[in-house]
Amino acid sequence: MQQSQRKVELGGCGRPYATPCSHEHACIRCPMLHVDHTMLPRLDDIETSLLERRRRAHTENWLGEIEGIDLTLSFLRSRRTEVQRRVRRTTDLGIPHL
């Protein structure tokens, strides 16, 4: 019997239901996240927010926070590139419509 994916804000999580998740509420960094292409604008919003938080952390000299935000930004940008590549690869098979 196949387990269905967990639904998360940005798409689906590859972890089966009732299994623990060490990335709770930090899915951008999780390798099990499958971002839905309709969530690309949400990724842009998250990036904007992270950049604002990074500016504040820089102003306050919170070096550990900057490092964490930079890591999250790199994951986010990688996810966005992956989704954009997947969307470009999607082809119309030309199946006729009735």
PDB file of C-alpha atoms in Angstrom:
ATOM      1  CA  MET A   1       0.000   0.000   0.000  1.00  0.00           C
ATOM      2  CA  GLN A   2       1.459   3.352  -1.056  1.00  0.00           C
ATOM      3  CA  GLN A   3       1.537   6.188   1.468  1.00  0.00           C
ATOM      4  CA  SER A   4       0.292   9.558   0.278  1.00  0.00           C
ATOM      5  CA  GLN A   5       2.439  12.643   0.693  1.00  0.00           C
ATOM      6  CA  ARG A   6       2.025  15.079   3.521  1.00  0.00           C
ATOM      7  CA  LYS A   7       0.656  18.380   2.295  1.00  0.00           C
ATOM      8  CA  VAL A   8       2.728  21.394   3.337  1.00  0.00           C
ATOM      9  CA  GLU A   9       2.416  25.056   2.421  1.00  0.00           C
ATOM     10  CA  LEU A  10       4.789  24.914  -0.528  1.00  0.00           C
ATOM     11  CA  GLY A  11       3.750  21.551  -1.947  1.00  0.00           C
ATOM     12  CA  GLY A  12       4.247  18.036  -0.680  1.00  0.00           C
ATOM     13  CA  CYS A  13       6.544  16.293   1.758  1.00  0.00           C
ATOM     14  CA  GLY A  14       7.949  12.894   0.834  1.00  0.00           C
ATOM     15  CA  ARG A  15       7.791  11.655   4.432  1.00  0.00           C
ATOM     16  CA  PRO A  16       4.998   9.209   5.221  1.00  0.00           C
ATOM     17  CA  TYR A  17       2.321  10.277   7.690  1.00  0.00           C
ATOM     18  CA  ALA A  18       3.032   9.564  11.372  1.00  0.00           C
ATOM     19  CA  THR A  19       6.804   9.825  10.966  1.00  0.00           C
ATOM     20  CA  PRO A  20       8.799  12.465  12.816  1.00  0.00           C
ATOM     21  CA  CYS A  21      10.212  15.449  10.984  1.00  0.00           C
ATOM     22  CA  SER A  22      13.353  17.177  12.195  1.00  0.00           C
ATOM     23  CA  HIS A  23      12.627  20.130   9.874  1.00  0.00           C
ATOM     24  CA  GLU A  24       9.256  20.986  11.416  1.00  0.00           C
ATOM     25  CA  HIS A  25       8.268  24.421  10.062  1.00  0.00           C
ATOM     26  CA  ALA A  26      11.574  24.746   8.147  1.00  0.00           C
ATOM     27  CA  CYS A  27      10.682  22.826   5.018  1.00  0.00           C
ATOM     28  CA  ILE A  28      12.791  24.933   2.649  1.00  0.00           C
ATOM     29  CA  ARG A  29      15.878  23.150   3.992  1.00  0.00           C
ATOM     30  CA  CYS A  30      14.343  19.656   3.911  1.00  0.00           C
ATOM     31  CA  PRO A  31      15.415  17.301   1.108  1.00  0.00           C
ATOM     32  CA  MET A  32      11.955  15.683   1.186  1.00  0.00           C
ATOM     33  CA  LEU A  33      10.139  18.872   0.089  1.00  0.00           C
ATOM     34  CA  HIS A  34       8.569  18.819  -3.371  1.00  0.00           C
ATOM     35  CA  VAL A  35       7.653  22.422  -4.254  1.00  0.00           C
ATOM     36  CA  ASP A  36       4.498  22.880  -6.321  1.00  0.00           C
ATOM     37  CA  HIS A  37       5.055  25.134  -9.348  1.00  0.00           C
ATOM     38  CA  THR A  38       2.081  27.294  -8.342  1.00  0.00           C
ATOM     39  CA  MET A  39       4.030  28.319  -5.228  1.00  0.00           C
ATOM     40  CA  LEU A  40       6.807  30.172  -7.112  1.00  0.00           C
ATOM     41  CA  PRO A  41       5.350  33.584  -6.116  1.00  0.00           C
ATOM     42  CA  ARG A  42       5.323  32.418  -2.475  1.00  0.00           C
ATOM     43  CA  LEU A  43       9.028  31.552  -2.762  1.00  0.00           C
ATOM     44  CA  ASP A  44       9.621  35.133  -3.933  1.00  0.00           C
ATOM     45  CA  ASP A  45       7.742  36.435  -0.866  1.00  0.00           C
ATOM     46  CA  ILE A  46       9.777  34.224   1.446  1.00  0.00           C
ATOM     47  CA  GLU A  47      13.012  35.388  -0.191  1.00  0.00           C
ATOM     48  CA  THR A  48      12.033  39.046   0.292  1.00  0.00           C
ATOM     49  CA  SER A  49      11.298  38.386   3.956  1.00  0.00           C
ATOM     50  CA  LEU A  50      14.578  36.539   4.447  1.00  0.00           C
ATOM     51  CA  LEU A  51      16.524  39.388   2.846  1.00  0.00           C
ATOM     52  CA  GLU A  52      14.840  41.879   5.206  1.00  0.00           C
ATOM     53  CA  ARG A  53      15.705  39.646   8.177  1.00  0.00           C
ATOM     54  CA  ARG A  54      19.282  39.387   6.901  1.00  0.00           C
ATOM     55  CA  ARG A  55      19.614  43.192   6.718  1.00  0.00           C
ATOM     56  CA  ARG A  56      18.354  43.459  10.303  1.00  0.00           C
ATOM     57  CA  ALA A  57      20.727  40.711  11.461  1.00  0.00           C
ATOM     58  CA  HIS A  58      23.612  42.506   9.741  1.00  0.00           C
ATOM     59  CA  THR A  59      22.667  45.782  11.433  1.00  0.00           C
ATOM     60  CA  GLU A  60      22.519  44.046  14.832  1.00  0.00           C
ATOM     61  CA  ASN A  61      25.710  42.052  14.086  1.00  0.00           C
ATOM     62  CA  TRP A  62      23.960  38.707  14.634  1.00  0.00           C
ATOM     63  CA  LEU A  63      26.529  36.605  12.797  1.00  0.00           C
ATOM     64  CA  GLY A  64      24.915  33.241  13.583  1.00  0.00           C
ATOM     65  CA  GLU A  65      21.567  34.487  12.300  1.00  0.00           C
ATOM     66  CA  ILE A  66      23.162  35.749   9.092  1.00  0.00           C
ATOM     67  CA  GLU A  67      24.752  32.340   8.523  1.00  0.00           C
ATOM     68  CA  GLY A  68      21.415  30.575   9.033  1.00  0.00           C
ATOM     69  CA  ILE A  69      19.560  32.970   6.744  1.00  0.00           C
ATOM     70  CA  ASP A  70      22.227  32.594   4.047  1.00  0.00           C
ATOM     71  CA  LEU A  71      21.858  28.816   4.230  1.00  0.00           C
ATOM     72  CA  THR A  72      18.078  29.054   3.926  1.00  0.00           C
ATOM     73  CA  LEU A  73      18.416  31.485   0.998  1.00  0.00           C
ATOM     74  CA  SER A  74      20.684  29.069  -0.847  1.00  0.00           C
ATOM     75  CA  PHE A  75      18.159  26.237  -0.365  1.00  0.00           C
ATOM     76  CA  LEU A  76      15.302  28.494  -1.459  1.00  0.00           C
ATOM     77  CA  ARG A  77      17.084  29.595  -4.627  1.00  0.00           C
ATOM     78  CA  SER A  78      18.008  26.023  -5.436  1.00  0.00           C
ATOM     79  CA  ARG A  79      14.380  24.926  -4.997  1.00  0.00           C
ATOM     80  CA  ARG A  80      13.158  27.761  -7.222  1.00  0.00           C
ATOM     81  CA  THR A  81      15.642  26.826  -9.960  1.00  0.00           C
ATOM     82  CA  GLU A  82      14.592  23.175  -9.681  1.00  0.00           C
ATOM     83  CA  VAL A  83      10.888  24.033 -10.012  1.00  0.00           C
ATOM     84  CA  GLN A  84      11.502  26.404 -12.933  1.00  0.00           C
ATOM     85  CA  ARG A  85      13.520  23.721 -14.716  1.00  0.00           C
ATOM     86  CA  ARG A  86      10.733  21.182 -14.102  1.00  0.00           C
ATOM     87  CA  VAL A  87       8.109  23.586 -15.464  1.00  0.00           C
ATOM     88  CA  ARG A  88      10.157  24.214 -18.628  1.00  0.00           C
ATOM     89  CA  ARG A  89      10.577  20.460 -19.150  1.00  0.00           C
ATOM     90  CA  THR A  90       6.843  19.834 -18.953  1.00  0.00           C
ATOM     91  CA  THR A  91       5.612  19.224 -22.472  1.00  0.00           C
ATOM     92  CA  ASP A  92       2.187  19.052 -23.983  1.00  0.00           C
ATOM     93  CA  LEU A  93       1.674  15.596 -25.425  1.00  0.00           C
ATOM     94  CA  GLY A  94      -0.945  16.891 -27.825  1.00  0.00           C
ATOM     95  CA  ILE A  95      -3.672  14.633 -26.522  1.00  0.00           C
ATOM     96  CA  PRO A  96      -6.887  15.681 -28.239  1.00  0.00           C
ATOM     97  CA  HIS A  97      -9.702  17.113 -26.159  1.00  0.00           C
ATOM     98  CA  LEU A  98     -13.263  16.047 -26.732  1.00  0.00           C
TER      99      LEU A  98
END
